[in-house]
XYZ file of C-alpha atoms in Angstrom:
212
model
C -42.338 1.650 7.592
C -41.705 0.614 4.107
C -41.652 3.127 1.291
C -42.184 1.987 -2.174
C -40.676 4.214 -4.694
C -39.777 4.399 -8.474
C -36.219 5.073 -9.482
C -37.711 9.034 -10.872
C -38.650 9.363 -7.037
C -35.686 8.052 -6.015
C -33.255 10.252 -8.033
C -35.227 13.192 -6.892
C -34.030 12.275 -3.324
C -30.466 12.603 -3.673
C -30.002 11.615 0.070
C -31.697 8.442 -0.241
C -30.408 7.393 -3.690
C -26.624 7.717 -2.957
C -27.682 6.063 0.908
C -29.620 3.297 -1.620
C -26.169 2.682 -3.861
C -23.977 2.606 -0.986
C -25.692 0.100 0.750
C -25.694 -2.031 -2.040
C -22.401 -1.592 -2.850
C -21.268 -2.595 0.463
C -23.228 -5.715 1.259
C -23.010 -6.975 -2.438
C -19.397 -5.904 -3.457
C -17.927 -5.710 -0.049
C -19.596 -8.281 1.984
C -20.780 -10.829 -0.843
C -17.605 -10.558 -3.111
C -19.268 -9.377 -6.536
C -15.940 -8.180 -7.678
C -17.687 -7.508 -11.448
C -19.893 -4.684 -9.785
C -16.669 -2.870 -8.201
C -16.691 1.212 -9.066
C -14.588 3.508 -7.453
C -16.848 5.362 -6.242
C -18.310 2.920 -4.197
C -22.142 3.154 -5.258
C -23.793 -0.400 -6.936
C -25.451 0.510 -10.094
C -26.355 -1.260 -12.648
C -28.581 -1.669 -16.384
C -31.654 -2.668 -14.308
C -32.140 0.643 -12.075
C -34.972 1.593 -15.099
C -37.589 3.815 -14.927
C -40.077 0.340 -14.345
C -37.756 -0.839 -11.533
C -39.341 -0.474 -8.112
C -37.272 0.294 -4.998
C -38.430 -0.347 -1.576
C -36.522 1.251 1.480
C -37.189 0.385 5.196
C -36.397 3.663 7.204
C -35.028 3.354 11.142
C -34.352 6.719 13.213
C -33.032 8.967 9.988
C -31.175 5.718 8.572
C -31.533 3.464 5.384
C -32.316 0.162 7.156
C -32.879 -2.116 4.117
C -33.712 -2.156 0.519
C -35.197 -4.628 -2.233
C -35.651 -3.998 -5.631
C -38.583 -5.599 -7.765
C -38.229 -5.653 -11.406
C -41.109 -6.291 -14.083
C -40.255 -9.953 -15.937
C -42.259 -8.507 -18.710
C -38.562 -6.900 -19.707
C -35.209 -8.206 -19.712
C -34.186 -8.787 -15.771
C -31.207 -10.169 -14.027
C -31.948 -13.959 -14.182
C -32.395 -13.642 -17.991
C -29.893 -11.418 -18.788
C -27.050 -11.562 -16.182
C -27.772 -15.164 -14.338
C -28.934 -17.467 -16.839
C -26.761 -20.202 -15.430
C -29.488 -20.443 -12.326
C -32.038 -21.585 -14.559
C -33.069 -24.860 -16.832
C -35.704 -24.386 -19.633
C -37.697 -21.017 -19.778
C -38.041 -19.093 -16.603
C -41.507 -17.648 -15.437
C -42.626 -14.129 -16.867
C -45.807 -12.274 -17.179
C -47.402 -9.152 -15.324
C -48.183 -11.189 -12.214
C -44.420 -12.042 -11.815
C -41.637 -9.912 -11.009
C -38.191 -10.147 -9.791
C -36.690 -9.493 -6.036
C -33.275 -8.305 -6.560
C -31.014 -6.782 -4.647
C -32.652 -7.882 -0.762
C -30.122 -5.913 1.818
C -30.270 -5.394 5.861
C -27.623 -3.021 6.765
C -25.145 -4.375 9.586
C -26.626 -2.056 11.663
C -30.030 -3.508 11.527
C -29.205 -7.414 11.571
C -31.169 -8.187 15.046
C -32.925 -11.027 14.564
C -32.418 -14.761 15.405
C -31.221 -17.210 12.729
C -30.222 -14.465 10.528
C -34.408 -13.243 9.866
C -34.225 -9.694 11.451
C -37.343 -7.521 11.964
C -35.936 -5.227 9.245
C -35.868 -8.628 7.063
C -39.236 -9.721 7.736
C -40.339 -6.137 6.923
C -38.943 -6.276 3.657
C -40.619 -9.592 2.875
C -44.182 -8.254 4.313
C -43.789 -5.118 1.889
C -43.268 -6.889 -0.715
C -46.301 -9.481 -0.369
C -48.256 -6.295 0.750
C -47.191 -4.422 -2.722
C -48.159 -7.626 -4.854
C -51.311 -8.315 -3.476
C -52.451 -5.335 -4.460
C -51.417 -5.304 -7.812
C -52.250 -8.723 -8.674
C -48.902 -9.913 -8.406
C -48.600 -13.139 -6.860
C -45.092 -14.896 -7.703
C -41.256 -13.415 -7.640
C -38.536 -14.454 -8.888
C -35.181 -14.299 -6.196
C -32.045 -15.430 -6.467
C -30.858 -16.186 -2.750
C -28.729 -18.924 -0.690
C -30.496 -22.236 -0.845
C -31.274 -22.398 2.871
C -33.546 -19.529 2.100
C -35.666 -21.842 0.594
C -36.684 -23.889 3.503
C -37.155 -20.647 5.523
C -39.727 -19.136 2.666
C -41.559 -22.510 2.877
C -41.980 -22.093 6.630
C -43.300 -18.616 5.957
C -45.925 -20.148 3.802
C -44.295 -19.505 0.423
C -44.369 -22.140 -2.276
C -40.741 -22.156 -3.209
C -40.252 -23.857 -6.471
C -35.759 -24.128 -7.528
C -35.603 -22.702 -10.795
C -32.740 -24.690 -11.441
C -29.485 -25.606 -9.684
C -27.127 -23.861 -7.038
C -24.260 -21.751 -8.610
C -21.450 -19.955 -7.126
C -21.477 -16.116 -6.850
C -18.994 -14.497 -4.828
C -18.725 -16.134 -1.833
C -21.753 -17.432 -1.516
C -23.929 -20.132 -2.956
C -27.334 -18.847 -4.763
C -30.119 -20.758 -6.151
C -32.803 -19.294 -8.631
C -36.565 -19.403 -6.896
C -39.860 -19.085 -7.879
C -41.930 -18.236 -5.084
C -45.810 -17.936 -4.517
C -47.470 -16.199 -2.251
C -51.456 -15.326 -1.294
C -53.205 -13.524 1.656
C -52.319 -16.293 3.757
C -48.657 -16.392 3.618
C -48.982 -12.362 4.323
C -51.254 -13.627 7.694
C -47.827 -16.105 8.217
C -45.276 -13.216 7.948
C -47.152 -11.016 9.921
C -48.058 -13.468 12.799
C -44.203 -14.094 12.350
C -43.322 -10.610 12.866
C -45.779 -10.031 15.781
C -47.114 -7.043 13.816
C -49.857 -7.225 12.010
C -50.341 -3.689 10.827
C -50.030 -3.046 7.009
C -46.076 -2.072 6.481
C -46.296 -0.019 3.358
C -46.221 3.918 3.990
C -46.818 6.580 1.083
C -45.135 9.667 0.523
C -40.725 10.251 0.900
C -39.479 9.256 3.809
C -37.786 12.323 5.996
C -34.420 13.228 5.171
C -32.058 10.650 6.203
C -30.471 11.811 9.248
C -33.383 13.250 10.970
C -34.051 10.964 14.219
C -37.567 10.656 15.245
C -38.086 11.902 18.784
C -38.409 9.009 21.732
């Protein structure tokens, strides 16, 4: 399951907001080579973890599977304020778009063919499921470019926001992508599930295996 929380819940689960940090801080300092966001400590935090910043957690057997971050356009945001290199002319705002920021499978958790795994496709379902019911229909993500083609074949519109850069060691292109009941059909036909993904509540206590 997916649980949708705002950074005050999050802080008031210590467990799950250091297990949040680390796993950013390995897969975008570590893995992605994001030198700029090295601490010693070893957590990845930055101006944008505000108290309107949404963080999303998929849970596996006690562990932090994967995170995504969606952040209000309505208010400075990392394209406009860190990555304004990815876009030409005036990027998309307004309540019905946010940003995705921050999309992370840990290694642990990285099953799936052609680098989708079901912890991936449960992000993406969680956060179509947590628009739709807001009347949010568009986000913002800043991802590799063969991304693209891969939202389009889950029935996202994917409109480039403006040309490739280099970040790290990776290539990432600014997208604007559009989504309705029907690409939430696609993802979940995709995943073979078709139950609703979003859970309410905390998570247990990371480290707490659910018995088989």
């Amino acid at each position: 399951m997916l649980f949708s929380l705002t950074t005050q819940e999050l802080m008031e689960r210590p467990d799950l907001w250091e297990a949040v940090h680390r796993l950013r801080y390995r897969i975008f300092v570590e893995e992605m080579g994001w030198t700029d966001l090295e601490r010693p400590d070893g957590l990845e935090i930055d101006q944008f973890d505000h108290d309107e910043a949404v963080h999303q957690l998929v849970i596996r057997n006690g562990e932090l599977a994967g995170y995504q971050r969606m952040l209000p356009t309505t208010r400075a945001h990392l394209l406009t304020d860190v990555l304004q290199d990815l876009y030409e002319g005036t990027p998309p705002s307004g309540p019905g778009v946010w940003e995705l920021t921050r999309y992370a499978v840990a290694p642990g958790f990285r099953d799936g063919k052609r680098g989708v795994s079901t912890v991936g496709t449960e992000l993406i379902a969680g956060f179509v499921e947590w628009g739709l019911k807001r009347n949010i229909n568009q986000v913002i993500i800043e991802f590799e470019p063969m991304w693209v083609l891969r939202a389009l074949q889950l029935h996202f519109l994917a409109t480039p926001l403006g040309y490739q850069r280099t970040y790290g060691n990776q290539q990432v292109v600014a997208t604007l992508l559009t989504f309705t009941e029907h690409t939430l059909d696609v993802v979940r036909a995709r995943r073979n599930h078709f139950a609703p993904v979003l859970a309410r509540g905390y998570p247990d206590r990371l480290g707490l295996r659910q018995a088989s």
